[in-house]
mmCIF file of C-alpha atoms in Angstrom:
data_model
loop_
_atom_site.group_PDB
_atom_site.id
_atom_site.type_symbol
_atom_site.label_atom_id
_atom_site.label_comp_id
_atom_site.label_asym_id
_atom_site.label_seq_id
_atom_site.Cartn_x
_atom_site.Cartn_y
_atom_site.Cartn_z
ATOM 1 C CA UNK A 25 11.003 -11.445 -6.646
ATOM 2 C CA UNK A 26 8.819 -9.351 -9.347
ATOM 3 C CA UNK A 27 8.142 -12.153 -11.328
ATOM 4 C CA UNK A 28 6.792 -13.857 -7.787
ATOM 5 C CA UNK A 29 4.590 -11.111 -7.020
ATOM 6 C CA UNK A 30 2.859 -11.489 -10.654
ATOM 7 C CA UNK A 31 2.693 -15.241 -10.164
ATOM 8 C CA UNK A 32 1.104 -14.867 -6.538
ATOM 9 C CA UNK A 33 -1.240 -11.881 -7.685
ATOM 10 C CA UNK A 34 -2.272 -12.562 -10.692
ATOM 11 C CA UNK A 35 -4.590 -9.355 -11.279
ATOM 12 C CA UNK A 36 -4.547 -6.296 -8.951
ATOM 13 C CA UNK A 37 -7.793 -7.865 -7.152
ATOM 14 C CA UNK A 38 -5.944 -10.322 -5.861
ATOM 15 C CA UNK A 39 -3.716 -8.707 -4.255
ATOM 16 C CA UNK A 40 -6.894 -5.822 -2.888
ATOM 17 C CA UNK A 41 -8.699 -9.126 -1.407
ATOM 18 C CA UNK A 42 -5.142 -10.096 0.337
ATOM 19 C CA UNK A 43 -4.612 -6.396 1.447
ATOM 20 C CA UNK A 44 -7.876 -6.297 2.647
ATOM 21 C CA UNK A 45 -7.412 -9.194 4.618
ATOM 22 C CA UNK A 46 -4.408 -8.256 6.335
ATOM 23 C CA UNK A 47 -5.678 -4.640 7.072
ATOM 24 C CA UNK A 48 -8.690 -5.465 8.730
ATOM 25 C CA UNK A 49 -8.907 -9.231 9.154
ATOM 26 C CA UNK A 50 -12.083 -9.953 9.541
ATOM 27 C CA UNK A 51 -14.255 -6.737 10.068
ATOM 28 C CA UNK A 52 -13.898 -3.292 8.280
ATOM 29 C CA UNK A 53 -13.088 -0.655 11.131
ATOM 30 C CA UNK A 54 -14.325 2.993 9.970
ATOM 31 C CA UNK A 55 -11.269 5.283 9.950
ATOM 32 C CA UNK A 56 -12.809 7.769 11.203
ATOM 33 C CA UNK A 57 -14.908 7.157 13.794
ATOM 34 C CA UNK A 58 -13.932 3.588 14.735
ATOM 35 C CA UNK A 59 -17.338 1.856 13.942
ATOM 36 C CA UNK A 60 -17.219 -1.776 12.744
ATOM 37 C CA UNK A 61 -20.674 -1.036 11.049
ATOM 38 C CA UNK A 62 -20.181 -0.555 7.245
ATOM 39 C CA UNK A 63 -21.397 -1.372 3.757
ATOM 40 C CA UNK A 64 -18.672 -2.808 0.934
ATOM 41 C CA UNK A 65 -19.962 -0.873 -1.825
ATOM 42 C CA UNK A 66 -19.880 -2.765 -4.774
ATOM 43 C CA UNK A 67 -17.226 -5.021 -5.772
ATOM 44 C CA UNK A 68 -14.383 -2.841 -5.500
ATOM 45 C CA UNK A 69 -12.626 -2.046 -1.578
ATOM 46 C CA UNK A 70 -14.742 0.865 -0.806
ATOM 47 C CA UNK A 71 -16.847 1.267 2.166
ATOM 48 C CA UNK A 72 -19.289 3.300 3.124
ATOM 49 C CA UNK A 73 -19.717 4.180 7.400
ATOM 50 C CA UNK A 74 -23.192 3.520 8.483
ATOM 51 C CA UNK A 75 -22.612 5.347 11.842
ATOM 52 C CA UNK A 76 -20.708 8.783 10.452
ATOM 53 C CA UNK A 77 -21.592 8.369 6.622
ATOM 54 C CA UNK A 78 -18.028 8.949 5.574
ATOM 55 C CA UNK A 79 -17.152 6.615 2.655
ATOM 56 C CA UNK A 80 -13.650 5.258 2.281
ATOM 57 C CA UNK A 81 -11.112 2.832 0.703
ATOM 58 C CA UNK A 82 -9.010 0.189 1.708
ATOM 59 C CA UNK A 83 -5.868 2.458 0.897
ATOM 60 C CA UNK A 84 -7.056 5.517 3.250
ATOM 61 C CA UNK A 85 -4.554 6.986 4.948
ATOM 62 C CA UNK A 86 -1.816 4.905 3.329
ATOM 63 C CA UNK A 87 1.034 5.967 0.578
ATOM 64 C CA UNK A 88 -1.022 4.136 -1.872
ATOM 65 C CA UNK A 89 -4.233 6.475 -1.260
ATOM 66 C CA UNK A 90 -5.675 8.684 -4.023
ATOM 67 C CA UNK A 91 -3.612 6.364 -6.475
ATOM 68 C CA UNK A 92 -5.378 5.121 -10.043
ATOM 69 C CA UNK A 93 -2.353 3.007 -10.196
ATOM 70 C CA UNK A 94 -2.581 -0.741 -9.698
ATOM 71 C CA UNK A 95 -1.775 -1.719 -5.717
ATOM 72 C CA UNK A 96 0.567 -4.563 -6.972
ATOM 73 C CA UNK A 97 3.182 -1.899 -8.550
ATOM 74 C CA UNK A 98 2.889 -0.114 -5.340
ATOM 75 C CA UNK A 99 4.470 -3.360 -3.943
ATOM 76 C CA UNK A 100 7.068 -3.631 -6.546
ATOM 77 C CA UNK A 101 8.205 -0.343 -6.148
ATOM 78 C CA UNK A 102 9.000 -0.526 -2.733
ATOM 79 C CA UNK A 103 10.597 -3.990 -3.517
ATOM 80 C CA UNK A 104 12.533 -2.441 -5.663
ATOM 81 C CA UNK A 105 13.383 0.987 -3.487
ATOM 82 C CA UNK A 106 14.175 -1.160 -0.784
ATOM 83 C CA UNK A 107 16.584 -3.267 -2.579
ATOM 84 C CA UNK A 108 18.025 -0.913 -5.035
ATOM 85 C CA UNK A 109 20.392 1.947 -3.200
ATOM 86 C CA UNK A 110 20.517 3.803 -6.733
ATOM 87 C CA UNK A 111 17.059 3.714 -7.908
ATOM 88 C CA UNK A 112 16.145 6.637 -10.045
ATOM 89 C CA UNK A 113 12.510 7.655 -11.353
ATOM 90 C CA UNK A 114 13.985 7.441 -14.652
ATOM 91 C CA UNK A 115 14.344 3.930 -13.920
ATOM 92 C CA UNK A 116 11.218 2.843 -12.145
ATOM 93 C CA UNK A 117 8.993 4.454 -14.694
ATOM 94 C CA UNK A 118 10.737 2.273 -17.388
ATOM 95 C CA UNK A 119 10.069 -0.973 -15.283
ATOM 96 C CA UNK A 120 6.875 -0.930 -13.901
ATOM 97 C CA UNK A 121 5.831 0.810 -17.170
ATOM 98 C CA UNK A 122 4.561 4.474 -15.859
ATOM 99 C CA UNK A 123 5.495 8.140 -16.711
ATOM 100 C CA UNK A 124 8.537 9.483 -15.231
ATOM 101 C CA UNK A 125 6.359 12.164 -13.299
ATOM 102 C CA UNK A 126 4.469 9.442 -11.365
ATOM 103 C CA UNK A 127 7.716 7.258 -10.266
ATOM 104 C CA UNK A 128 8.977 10.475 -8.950
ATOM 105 C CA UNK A 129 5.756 10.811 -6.824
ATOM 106 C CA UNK A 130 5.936 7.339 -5.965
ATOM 107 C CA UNK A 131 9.324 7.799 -4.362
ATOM 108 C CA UNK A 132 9.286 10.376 -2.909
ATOM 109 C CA UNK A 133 5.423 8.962 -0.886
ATOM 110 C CA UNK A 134 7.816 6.303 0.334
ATOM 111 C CA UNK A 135 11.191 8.336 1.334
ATOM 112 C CA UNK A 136 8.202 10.615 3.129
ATOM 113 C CA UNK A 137 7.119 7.148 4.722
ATOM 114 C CA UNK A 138 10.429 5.769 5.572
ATOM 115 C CA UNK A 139 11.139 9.301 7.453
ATOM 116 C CA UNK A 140 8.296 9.536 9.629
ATOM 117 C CA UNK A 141 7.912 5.624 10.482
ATOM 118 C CA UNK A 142 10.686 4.005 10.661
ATOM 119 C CA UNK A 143 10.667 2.519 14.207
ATOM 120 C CA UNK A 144 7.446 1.401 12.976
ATOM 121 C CA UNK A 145 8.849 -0.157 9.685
ATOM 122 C CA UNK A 146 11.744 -1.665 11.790
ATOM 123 C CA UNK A 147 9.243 -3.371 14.202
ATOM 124 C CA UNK A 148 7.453 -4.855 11.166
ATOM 125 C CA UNK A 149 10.539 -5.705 9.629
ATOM 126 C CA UNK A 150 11.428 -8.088 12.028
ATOM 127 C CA UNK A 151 8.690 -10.062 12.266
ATOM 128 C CA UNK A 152 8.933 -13.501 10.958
ATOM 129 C CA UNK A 153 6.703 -13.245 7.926
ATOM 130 C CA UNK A 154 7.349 -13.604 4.219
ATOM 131 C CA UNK A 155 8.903 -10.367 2.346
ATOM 132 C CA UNK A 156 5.563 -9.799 0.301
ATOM 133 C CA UNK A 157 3.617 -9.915 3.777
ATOM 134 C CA UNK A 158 5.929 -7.623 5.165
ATOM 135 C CA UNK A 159 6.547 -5.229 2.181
ATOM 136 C CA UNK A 160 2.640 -5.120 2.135
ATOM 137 C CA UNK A 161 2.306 -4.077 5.475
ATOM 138 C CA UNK A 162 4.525 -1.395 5.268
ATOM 139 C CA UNK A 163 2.845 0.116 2.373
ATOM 140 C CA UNK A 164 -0.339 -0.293 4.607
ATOM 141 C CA UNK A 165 1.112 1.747 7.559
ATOM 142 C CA UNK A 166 -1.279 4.734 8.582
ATOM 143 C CA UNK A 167 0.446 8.035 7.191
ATOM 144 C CA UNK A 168 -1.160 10.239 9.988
ATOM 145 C CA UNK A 169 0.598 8.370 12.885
ATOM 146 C CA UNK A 170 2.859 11.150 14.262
ATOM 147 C CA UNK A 171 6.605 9.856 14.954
#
């Protein structure tokens, strides 16, 4: 399954362009007034609001938000959390090639995520889409939402 997320993301744009796409489809939606008018600011996934002049990313409000890390071994990690019962940081720093401090901060974003949506993830979950789809929406899931 790694080795299929490299070959279907090649570079960590890849994957932004297909998290864009399933985040906001077609049309950028300000999250935090709701506008649809907005300016992609250069070639990277940030926005700027033209109605409440708020700039923003394509991982606001997600586990992946405020990250420097590349979005693809966002994906990996939870591949790997979700499919591994004894995952330690040790561990996940030594395969997706990070310090130990930041795999522990990576896991705990998504035990924090898992506890406070997980009729949401279980919803998502059952949709009939492909794992990365779903795995990618998960990581996309708005961290305010209240459970």
């Amino acid at each position: 399954m790694i080795e299929h997320i490299y070959l279907d993301f090649p570079d960590d744009d890849c994957y932004k362009k297909y998290l864009l796409n399933l985040r906001w489809n077609r049309y950028v939606i300000c999250p935090f007034c709701g506008s649809f008018k907005n300016t992609k600011l250069g070639s990277t996934c940030r926005f700027h609001c033209n109605v409440c002049n708020t700039n923003y990313s394509l991982t606001i409000n997600t586990v992946m938000h405020d990250t420097k890390l590349e979005l693809r071994k966002w994906l990996i990690t939870l591949h790997l959390y979700l499919n591994d019962e004894k995952l330690s940081y040790r561990r996940l720093s030594k395969l997706i090639k990070v310090n130990k401090n930041t795999a522990y901060r990576m896991i705990n974003k998504l035990q924090y995520l898992f506890s406070k949506n997980r009729l949401t993830i279980l919803k998502i979950s059952g949709l009939n889409k492909d794992a990365i789809e779903i795995m990618s929406l998960i990581l996309l899931i708005d961290m305010r939402r209240k459970s």
